[in-house]
Short mmCIF file of C-alpha atoms in Angstrom, two decimals:
data_model
loop_
_atom_site.label_atom_id
_atom_site.label_comp_id
_atom_site.label_asym_id
_atom_site.label_seq_id
_atom_site.Cartn_x
_atom_site.Cartn_y
_atom_site.Cartn_z
CA MET A 1 47.86 -15.42 -8.24
CA SER A 2 50.30 -17.03 -10.71
CA GLU A 3 53.90 -17.15 -9.94
CA THR A 4 54.88 -14.78 -12.82
CA ASN A 5 52.67 -12.09 -11.25
CA THR A 6 53.86 -12.13 -7.55
CA ALA A 7 54.83 -8.49 -7.72
CA ILE A 8 51.28 -7.47 -8.42
CA SER A 9 48.84 -6.89 -5.68
CA SER A 10 45.77 -9.12 -5.56
CA VAL A 11 43.76 -6.09 -4.66
CA MET A 12 42.22 -4.50 -7.77
CA PRO A 13 43.92 -1.22 -8.62
CA THR A 14 40.81 1.01 -8.21
CA TYR A 15 42.61 3.30 -5.94
CA SER A 16 45.63 5.77 -6.47
CA ARG A 17 47.24 5.00 -3.29
CA PHE A 18 49.78 7.17 -1.42
CA PRO A 19 53.07 5.45 -0.86
CA ILE A 20 52.72 4.55 2.83
CA SER A 21 51.02 1.69 4.68
CA ILE A 22 48.91 2.61 7.63
CA THR A 23 48.99 -0.06 10.36
CA LYS A 24 47.83 1.74 13.60
CA GLY A 25 45.62 4.59 14.65
CA ALA A 26 44.84 6.41 17.91
CA GLY A 27 43.10 9.66 18.29
CA SER A 28 44.16 12.22 15.67
CA TYR A 29 47.08 10.19 14.70
CA VAL A 30 48.11 7.10 12.59
CA TRP A 31 51.21 5.24 12.31
CA ASP A 32 52.79 3.58 9.08
CA ASP A 33 54.53 0.17 8.81
CA LYS A 34 57.91 1.92 9.45
CA GLY A 35 56.67 3.53 12.79
CA LYS A 36 56.41 7.08 11.52
CA ARG A 37 53.45 9.11 13.10
CA TYR A 38 51.23 11.26 11.07
CA LEU A 39 48.67 13.87 12.12
CA ASP A 40 45.61 12.38 10.25
CA TYR A 41 43.70 15.51 8.93
CA THR A 42 41.72 13.31 6.60
CA ALA A 43 39.88 11.48 9.39
CA GLY A 44 39.39 8.47 7.03
CA ILE A 45 37.68 10.97 4.59
CA ALA A 46 35.40 12.64 7.29
CA THR A 47 34.68 9.22 8.94
CA CYS A 48 36.60 9.16 12.07
CA ASN A 49 34.94 12.11 13.49
CA LEU A 50 35.89 11.23 17.08
CA GLY A 51 39.46 10.22 16.02
CA HIS A 52 40.81 6.67 15.60
CA ALA A 53 39.50 4.03 18.02
CA PRO A 54 37.63 6.36 20.33
CA ALA A 55 37.28 4.72 23.75
CA ALA A 56 33.36 5.08 24.05
CA VAL A 57 32.79 3.50 20.70
CA LYS A 58 35.33 0.80 21.15
CA GLU A 59 33.73 -0.38 24.30
CA ALA A 60 30.31 -0.47 22.89
CA VAL A 61 31.57 -2.46 19.97
CA LYS A 62 33.41 -4.89 22.21
CA GLU A 63 30.33 -5.41 24.27
CA GLN A 64 28.21 -6.03 21.09
CA LEU A 65 30.73 -8.43 19.91
CA ASP A 66 30.25 -10.49 22.94
CA THR A 67 26.60 -10.56 22.41
CA LEU A 68 25.55 -10.70 18.72
CA TRP A 69 27.28 -9.86 15.44
CA HIS A 70 24.64 -10.52 12.90
CA CYS A 71 21.25 -11.84 12.39
CA SER A 72 19.97 -10.09 9.21
CA ASN A 73 16.84 -7.80 8.91
CA LEU A 74 14.52 -10.76 9.02
CA TYR A 75 14.21 -10.16 12.72
CA HIS A 76 13.89 -7.11 14.98
CA ILE A 77 17.19 -5.72 16.10
CA PRO A 78 16.99 -3.84 19.46
CA ILE A 79 20.13 -1.85 18.98
CA GLN A 80 19.18 -0.92 15.58
CA GLU A 81 15.82 0.40 16.72
CA GLN A 82 17.68 2.46 19.40
CA LEU A 83 19.87 4.09 16.76
CA ALA A 84 16.95 4.82 14.61
CA GLU A 85 15.15 6.55 17.65
CA GLN A 86 18.24 8.56 18.37
CA LEU A 87 18.37 9.77 14.82
CA ALA A 88 14.61 10.59 14.72
CA SER A 89 14.69 12.40 18.12
CA CYS A 90 17.42 14.71 17.11
CA THR A 91 16.51 15.42 13.56
CA PHE A 92 13.47 16.14 11.39
CA ALA A 93 13.01 12.40 10.64
CA ASP A 94 10.27 10.00 11.61
CA GLN A 95 11.77 6.88 10.17
CA VAL A 96 15.17 5.56 9.08
CA PHE A 97 16.40 2.97 6.53
CA PHE A 98 19.96 1.50 7.30
CA GLY A 99 22.51 0.46 4.60
CA ASN A 100 26.29 0.16 4.69
CA SER A 101 27.49 3.29 2.92
CA GLY A 102 26.82 6.72 1.59
CA ALA A 103 26.11 5.43 -1.81
CA GLU A 104 23.64 2.92 -0.46
CA ALA A 105 21.90 5.58 1.41
CA ASN A 106 21.62 7.85 -1.72
CA GLU A 107 20.44 4.75 -3.71
CA ALA A 108 17.57 4.42 -1.06
CA ALA A 109 16.74 8.08 -1.42
CA ILE A 110 16.47 7.88 -5.18
CA LYS A 111 14.25 4.76 -4.92
CA LEU A 112 12.12 6.46 -2.24
CA ALA A 113 11.63 9.59 -4.50
CA ARG A 114 10.47 7.44 -7.36
CA SER A 115 8.13 5.41 -5.25
CA TYR A 116 6.73 8.57 -3.52
CA ALA A 117 5.82 9.99 -7.03
CA GLN A 118 4.42 6.69 -8.37
CA LYS A 119 2.89 4.86 -5.30
CA VAL A 120 1.80 7.89 -3.28
CA LYS A 121 1.11 10.57 -5.80
CA GLY A 122 -0.02 8.19 -8.60
CA THR A 123 2.16 9.77 -11.24
CA LYS A 124 4.90 8.36 -13.56
CA ALA A 125 7.57 10.75 -12.42
CA PHE A 126 11.03 9.20 -12.08
CA GLU A 127 13.66 12.12 -12.53
CA VAL A 128 15.86 13.31 -9.76
CA VAL A 129 17.56 16.78 -10.28
CA THR A 130 21.13 17.07 -8.99
CA PHE A 131 23.76 19.81 -9.44
CA SER A 132 27.15 20.51 -11.30
CA ARG A 133 30.20 19.36 -9.46
CA SER A 134 28.07 17.18 -7.06
CA PHE A 135 29.26 13.73 -5.90
CA HIS A 136 26.68 11.18 -4.59
CA GLY A 137 28.60 7.79 -4.95
CA ARG A 138 29.98 5.20 -7.47
CA THR A 139 27.18 2.83 -7.89
CA LEU A 140 25.47 2.90 -11.40
CA ALA A 141 22.66 5.11 -10.05
CA THR A 142 24.65 7.29 -7.82
CA LEU A 143 27.54 8.01 -10.43
CA ALA A 144 24.64 8.95 -12.76
CA ALA A 145 23.35 11.28 -10.12
CA THR A 146 26.85 12.79 -9.72
CA GLY A 147 27.42 15.93 -11.70
CA GLN A 148 31.00 15.23 -12.64
CA GLU A 149 31.94 13.63 -16.04
CA LYS A 150 35.23 12.26 -14.71
CA ILE A 151 33.27 9.99 -12.24
CA GLN A 152 31.07 8.78 -15.16
CA LYS A 153 33.81 8.16 -17.58
CA ASN A 154 33.78 4.57 -19.25
CA PHE A 155 30.39 3.66 -17.67
CA ALA A 156 28.09 4.59 -20.51
CA PRO A 157 25.26 4.25 -21.01
CA LEU A 158 24.45 6.01 -17.68
CA ALA A 159 21.34 5.17 -15.66
CA GLN A 160 18.54 7.33 -16.90
CA GLY A 161 16.40 9.57 -14.75
CA PHE A 162 18.87 12.33 -13.71
CA ARG A 163 19.10 15.90 -14.81
CA TYR A 164 21.70 18.40 -13.68
CA LEU A 165 21.52 22.25 -13.05
CA PRO A 166 24.19 24.77 -11.94
CA TYR A 167 24.98 24.85 -8.18
CA ASN A 168 24.10 28.09 -6.39
CA ASP A 169 22.38 29.50 -9.43
CA VAL A 170 19.06 31.09 -8.58
CA GLU A 171 18.08 31.82 -12.07
CA ALA A 172 18.45 28.22 -13.15
CA LEU A 173 15.75 27.25 -10.66
CA ASP A 174 13.26 28.19 -13.21
CA GLU A 175 14.12 24.85 -14.76
CA LEU A 176 14.17 22.90 -11.31
CA ILE A 177 10.76 21.10 -11.76
CA GLY A 178 9.78 19.33 -14.80
CA PRO A 179 6.90 17.01 -15.66
CA ASP A 180 9.00 13.93 -14.79
CA THR A 181 10.72 15.37 -11.61
CA CYS A 182 10.21 13.39 -8.43
CA GLY A 183 12.90 14.64 -6.18
CA VAL A 184 15.84 17.10 -5.90
CA LEU A 185 19.12 15.90 -4.31
CA LEU A 186 21.94 18.28 -3.24
CA GLU A 187 24.84 18.69 -0.83
CA LEU A 188 24.98 21.68 1.47
CA VAL A 189 28.78 21.64 1.03
CA GLN A 190 30.15 20.08 -2.06
CA GLY A 191 33.16 18.15 -0.67
CA GLU A 192 34.41 16.39 -3.70
CA GLY A 193 33.41 19.34 -5.88
CA GLY A 194 35.76 21.72 -4.27
CA VAL A 195 34.61 22.42 -0.63
CA ILE A 196 31.81 24.75 -2.05
CA PRO A 197 29.08 25.71 0.50
CA ALA A 198 25.52 26.19 -0.75
CA ASP A 199 24.13 29.73 -0.58
CA PRO A 200 21.47 29.91 2.07
CA ALA A 201 19.06 31.98 -0.12
CA TRP A 202 19.43 29.46 -2.90
CA VAL A 203 18.78 26.53 -0.64
CA LYS A 204 15.64 28.13 0.73
CA GLU A 205 14.42 28.68 -2.85
CA VAL A 206 15.04 25.03 -3.71
CA GLU A 207 13.06 23.96 -0.65
CA ARG A 208 10.23 26.39 -1.43
CA ILE A 209 9.82 25.04 -4.95
CA CYS A 210 10.03 21.41 -3.95
CA LYS A 211 7.38 21.91 -1.31
CA GLU A 212 5.03 23.89 -3.57
CA ASN A 213 5.27 21.12 -6.24
CA ASP A 214 5.22 18.12 -3.72
CA VAL A 215 8.62 16.98 -4.96
CA LEU A 216 10.89 15.47 -2.32
CA PHE A 217 13.53 17.82 -1.08
CA MET A 218 16.59 15.59 -0.37
CA LEU A 219 19.88 16.49 1.27
CA ASP A 220 22.99 14.42 0.82
CA GLU A 221 24.78 14.92 4.22
CA VAL A 222 27.12 11.91 3.90
CA GLN A 223 30.20 14.06 4.31
CA THR A 224 28.64 17.17 6.13
CA GLY A 225 26.88 15.10 8.75
CA VAL A 226 27.44 13.94 12.22
CA GLY A 227 28.94 17.19 13.66
CA ARG A 228 31.28 17.82 10.81
CA THR A 229 30.03 21.39 10.02
CA GLY A 230 29.50 22.34 13.74
CA THR A 231 25.90 21.20 14.15
CA LEU A 232 24.65 17.62 14.03
CA TYR A 233 23.62 17.97 10.47
CA ALA A 234 24.32 21.11 8.27
CA TYR A 235 20.67 21.63 7.35
CA GLU A 236 20.26 23.14 10.78
CA GLN A 237 22.30 26.05 9.87
CA TYR A 238 20.36 26.66 6.69
CA GLU A 239 17.01 26.75 8.58
CA VAL A 240 15.35 24.33 6.15
CA GLU A 241 13.60 21.01 6.67
CA PRO A 242 14.24 18.18 4.16
CA ASP A 243 11.83 15.34 3.27
CA VAL A 244 14.89 13.05 3.01
CA LEU A 245 18.45 13.16 4.33
CA THR A 246 21.31 10.77 3.72
CA THR A 247 24.20 10.14 6.19
CA ALA A 248 27.07 7.68 6.57
CA LYS A 249 30.72 8.53 6.98
CA GLY A 250 30.97 9.74 10.58
CA LEU A 251 28.00 7.95 11.91
CA ALA A 252 29.84 4.93 13.28
CA SER A 253 33.38 6.16 13.72
CA GLY A 254 34.65 4.02 10.91
CA ILE A 255 32.45 0.98 11.13
CA PRO A 256 30.64 0.77 7.75
CA ILE A 257 27.09 2.19 7.99
CA GLY A 258 24.74 4.29 6.02
CA ALA A 259 21.34 5.67 6.71
CA MET A 260 18.49 7.34 4.88
CA LEU A 261 16.34 9.51 7.17
CA ALA A 262 12.87 10.39 6.05
CA SER A 263 9.82 12.34 7.08
CA GLY A 264 6.62 10.50 7.72
CA LYS A 265 5.15 11.89 4.43
CA ALA A 266 8.27 10.51 2.33
CA ALA A 267 8.53 7.29 4.30
CA GLN A 268 5.02 6.15 3.48
CA ALA A 269 6.42 5.40 0.02
CA PHE A 270 8.19 2.28 1.25
CA GLU A 271 6.63 -0.89 2.47
CA ALA A 272 7.81 -4.41 3.13
CA GLY A 273 9.84 -5.68 0.11
CA SER A 274 10.36 -2.10 -1.31
CA HIS A 275 14.00 -2.16 -0.29
CA GLY A 276 16.43 -4.03 1.84
CA SER A 277 20.06 -4.86 2.91
CA THR A 278 21.45 -7.93 4.33
CA PHE A 279 24.14 -6.13 6.44
CA GLY A 280 22.38 -2.76 6.82
CA GLY A 281 22.10 -1.58 10.42
CA ASN A 282 23.61 -4.81 11.81
CA PRO A 283 24.01 -5.03 15.64
CA VAL A 284 27.87 -4.10 15.57
CA ALA A 285 27.44 -1.10 13.24
CA ALA A 286 24.34 -0.02 15.15
CA ALA A 287 26.23 -0.16 18.46
CA ALA A 288 28.96 1.92 17.07
CA GLY A 289 26.54 4.38 15.71
CA LYS A 290 24.68 4.72 18.96
CA ALA A 291 27.86 5.29 20.89
CA THR A 292 29.08 7.86 18.33
CA LEU A 293 25.96 9.76 18.54
CA GLU A 294 25.91 9.88 22.32
CA VAL A 295 29.10 11.79 22.24
CA ILE A 296 28.53 14.05 19.20
CA THR A 297 24.98 15.15 20.20
CA ASN A 298 26.24 16.57 23.51
CA PRO A 299 25.73 20.40 22.99
CA ALA A 300 29.18 21.09 24.86
CA PHE A 301 30.87 18.86 22.28
CA LEU A 302 29.34 20.71 19.34
CA ARG A 303 30.22 24.10 20.89
CA GLU A 304 33.88 22.97 21.04
CA VAL A 305 33.77 21.85 17.45
CA GLN A 306 32.40 25.35 16.39
CA GLU A 307 35.08 27.07 18.61
CA THR A 308 37.91 24.93 17.15
CA ALA A 309 36.55 25.63 13.56
CA ASP A 310 36.74 29.40 14.11
CA TYR A 311 40.30 29.14 15.54
CA PHE A 312 41.33 26.80 12.65
CA ARG A 313 39.75 29.04 9.95
CA GLY A 314 41.30 32.22 11.30
CA LYS A 315 44.71 30.66 11.14
CA LEU A 316 44.13 29.41 7.58
CA GLU A 317 42.91 32.74 6.45
CA THR A 318 46.09 34.43 7.75
CA ILE A 319 48.22 32.00 5.74
CA ALA A 320 46.11 32.49 2.54
CA ALA A 321 46.59 36.20 2.92
CA GLU A 322 50.34 36.02 3.41
CA SER A 323 51.13 33.23 0.93
CA GLY A 324 51.59 33.11 -2.79
CA VAL A 325 50.89 29.33 -2.63
CA PHE A 326 47.30 29.49 -1.06
CA THR A 327 44.44 31.61 -2.08
CA ASP A 328 41.17 31.32 -0.16
CA VAL A 329 39.53 29.43 2.64
CA ARG A 330 36.11 27.76 2.17
CA GLY A 331 33.83 25.37 3.68
CA LYS A 332 31.96 24.91 7.04
CA GLY A 333 32.93 23.96 10.42
CA LEU A 334 35.78 21.39 10.19
CA LEU A 335 35.10 20.55 6.49
CA LEU A 336 37.59 23.05 5.23
CA GLY A 337 39.03 23.92 1.91
CA LEU A 338 42.30 25.79 1.12
CA GLY A 339 42.47 27.02 -2.50
CA THR A 340 45.98 26.60 -4.10
CA THR A 341 47.69 28.54 -6.97
CA GLY A 342 49.30 25.26 -8.25
CA LYS A 343 48.38 21.67 -8.15
CA ALA A 344 46.98 20.59 -4.77
CA ILE A 345 48.16 17.16 -4.92
CA GLU A 346 51.88 18.26 -4.92
CA LEU A 347 51.23 20.04 -1.53
CA VAL A 348 49.58 16.88 -0.21
CA HIS A 349 52.82 15.01 -0.80
CA GLN A 350 54.82 17.80 0.79
CA ALA A 351 52.55 17.74 3.89
CA ARG A 352 52.90 14.03 4.19
CA GLU A 353 56.74 14.37 4.31
CA LEU A 354 56.24 16.73 7.18
CA GLY A 355 53.88 14.17 9.09
CA LEU A 356 50.51 15.73 8.05
CA LEU A 357 47.90 13.93 6.10
CA VAL A 358 45.46 16.03 4.12
CA LEU A 359 43.35 15.57 0.79
CA VAL A 360 42.54 17.27 -2.31
CA ALA A 361 39.09 18.39 -3.60
CA GLY A 362 39.83 18.91 -7.25
CA GLU A 363 42.98 20.07 -8.80
CA GLN A 364 43.54 23.42 -6.79
CA VAL A 365 41.85 22.79 -3.42
CA LEU A 366 43.35 21.17 -0.28
CA ARG A 367 40.65 19.48 1.78
CA ILE A 368 41.32 19.44 5.54
CA LEU A 369 39.15 17.06 7.66
CA PRO A 370 40.28 16.88 11.27
CA PRO A 371 38.71 14.64 13.84
CA LEU A 372 36.11 16.92 15.54
CA ASN A 373 37.88 16.53 18.88
CA THR A 374 41.23 17.59 17.55
CA THR A 375 43.25 19.76 20.03
CA ARG A 376 44.53 23.36 19.53
CA ALA A 377 48.01 22.08 19.68
CA GLU A 378 47.25 19.70 16.80
CA VAL A 379 45.71 22.42 14.77
CA ASP A 380 48.91 24.53 15.41
CA PHE A 381 51.00 21.68 14.11
CA CYS A 382 48.92 21.60 10.86
CA ILE A 383 49.26 25.38 10.48
CA GLU A 384 53.09 25.25 10.97
CA ALA A 385 53.27 22.51 8.37
CA LEU A 386 51.33 24.55 5.87
CA LYS A 387 53.47 27.61 6.71
CA GLN A 388 56.56 25.60 5.91
CA ILE A 389 55.13 24.45 2.68
CA ALA A 390 54.06 28.04 1.76
CA ASP A 391 57.28 29.49 3.00
CA VAL A 392 55.65 32.05 5.26
#
């Protein structure tokens, strides 16, 4: 950095950052560089599902750091195999590909869908159908898959091979499958798009059409996965079975990881050399993922998530009914949205001043993402802060 630009950060300004610096995290809380404590109901954007620095995960990572950090995927990695077996044993999947993020998991799914159509079925199909207001990532392929113009702005020409339909629109499903369609990719709750849950009947119809046409039915559970909606993955609540599922955020408690889960039918489209990742599923991330899943897959833990979510939702619905500031409550489990009459970002700033961190999901929705093991007392603190903002 030149001497004339010393006031400018060396970090590229791709983020609109809030005016605090986080230096410490423990459980549901973070502290800034001035020592102020905040209740973190962003959970690192649905990533710290067990809170910050959970003991079981921390111990697993420490043990792995004393053993092996990295060796690349040129070799068998036992802890990676164990994590894959965990994911397969508690989901529909037969095989797993590991990357480092949700966007990478979705890139892998897009490639798998094309390869399934071309290698397995022997067609030239290449098109993946996604939906309005969706969000699938910020790489060139995944931003093209994303059904939001604001994400795509300034990146023309977009990668080809994506078509968008209205979300939750049964009539539009007449156009779901075209001659070039190889896969359909959807979120069961659109997080970035406004915390909008998919209609169960609509999802079942999408699944039926995909299966009848031998087109891969793919679910983006990057934000809804790993217990966030009250089951390990949200598809369990919809009583459907995907061919492909992508997961990331909460899978390793904040250690970077992404995974694409696939049925045996879909997985046959990949072979040695089809895809790869230098860091994907590295020993440290795999150890964190394994320890995280061991906690979250406990039925008692998931029951507690559901009970906390019901308690929280009831409190939010009361505020929405009594307030002129908030409108409706939406979402599933502990992926919650609270509609606002004004600009949601202004309420985020007010909440931060009160020691509560929350997010937006569009201009008029607060997005609330507690750690899954948050306490009733912490929920009550959040509710009191929101009441103070709403003056109720």
